[in-house]
Amino acid sequence: MEEPLVTVGVASYNNSAYLRQTLESIRQQTYPHWELLIVD
């Protein structure tokens, strides 16, 4: 049985200093079925 899709939401208003670190942290997660939504 396939695992469900998980949506990760990132609100990044005036947060450019930490955006790269945030995205790298999300990318390193071990759960394989996810999508990313970024809102500025």
PDB file of C-alpha atoms in Angstrom, residues 8-29:
ATOM      1  CA  VAL A   8       4.557  20.841   3.609  1.00  0.00           C
ATOM      2  CA  GLY A   9       3.650  24.530   3.735  1.00  0.00           C
ATOM      3  CA  VAL A  10       6.272  27.227   4.209  1.00  0.00           C
ATOM      4  CA  ALA A  11       5.314  30.853   4.814  1.00  0.00           C
ATOM      5  CA  SER A  12       8.388  32.910   3.987  1.00  0.00           C
ATOM      6  CA  TYR A  13       7.361  36.548   4.069  1.00  0.00           C
ATOM      7  CA  ASN A  14      10.545  38.604   4.499  1.00  0.00           C
ATOM      8  CA  ASN A  15      12.413  35.405   5.361  1.00  0.00           C
ATOM      9  CA  SER A  16      14.976  35.201   2.550  1.00  0.00           C
ATOM     10  CA  ALA A  17      17.861  34.885   5.018  1.00  0.00           C
ATOM     11  CA  TYR A  18      16.563  31.488   6.187  1.00  0.00           C
ATOM     12  CA  LEU A  19      14.866  30.146   3.061  1.00  0.00           C
ATOM     13  CA  ARG A  20      17.799  28.052   1.818  1.00  0.00           C
ATOM     14  CA  GLN A  21      18.255  26.473   5.278  1.00  0.00           C
ATOM     15  CA  THR A  22      14.514  25.802   5.526  1.00  0.00           C
ATOM     16  CA  LEU A  23      14.342  24.120   2.113  1.00  0.00           C
ATOM     17  CA  GLU A  24      17.411  21.994   2.809  1.00  0.00           C
ATOM     18  CA  SER A  25      15.897  20.817   6.092  1.00  0.00           C
ATOM     19  CA  ILE A  26      12.689  19.795   4.316  1.00  0.00           C
ATOM     20  CA  ARG A  27      14.630  18.041   1.538  1.00  0.00           C
ATOM     21  CA  GLN A  28      16.530  15.923   4.079  1.00  0.00           C
ATOM     22  CA  GLN A  29      13.392  14.363   5.549  1.00  0.00           C
TER      23      GLN A  29
END
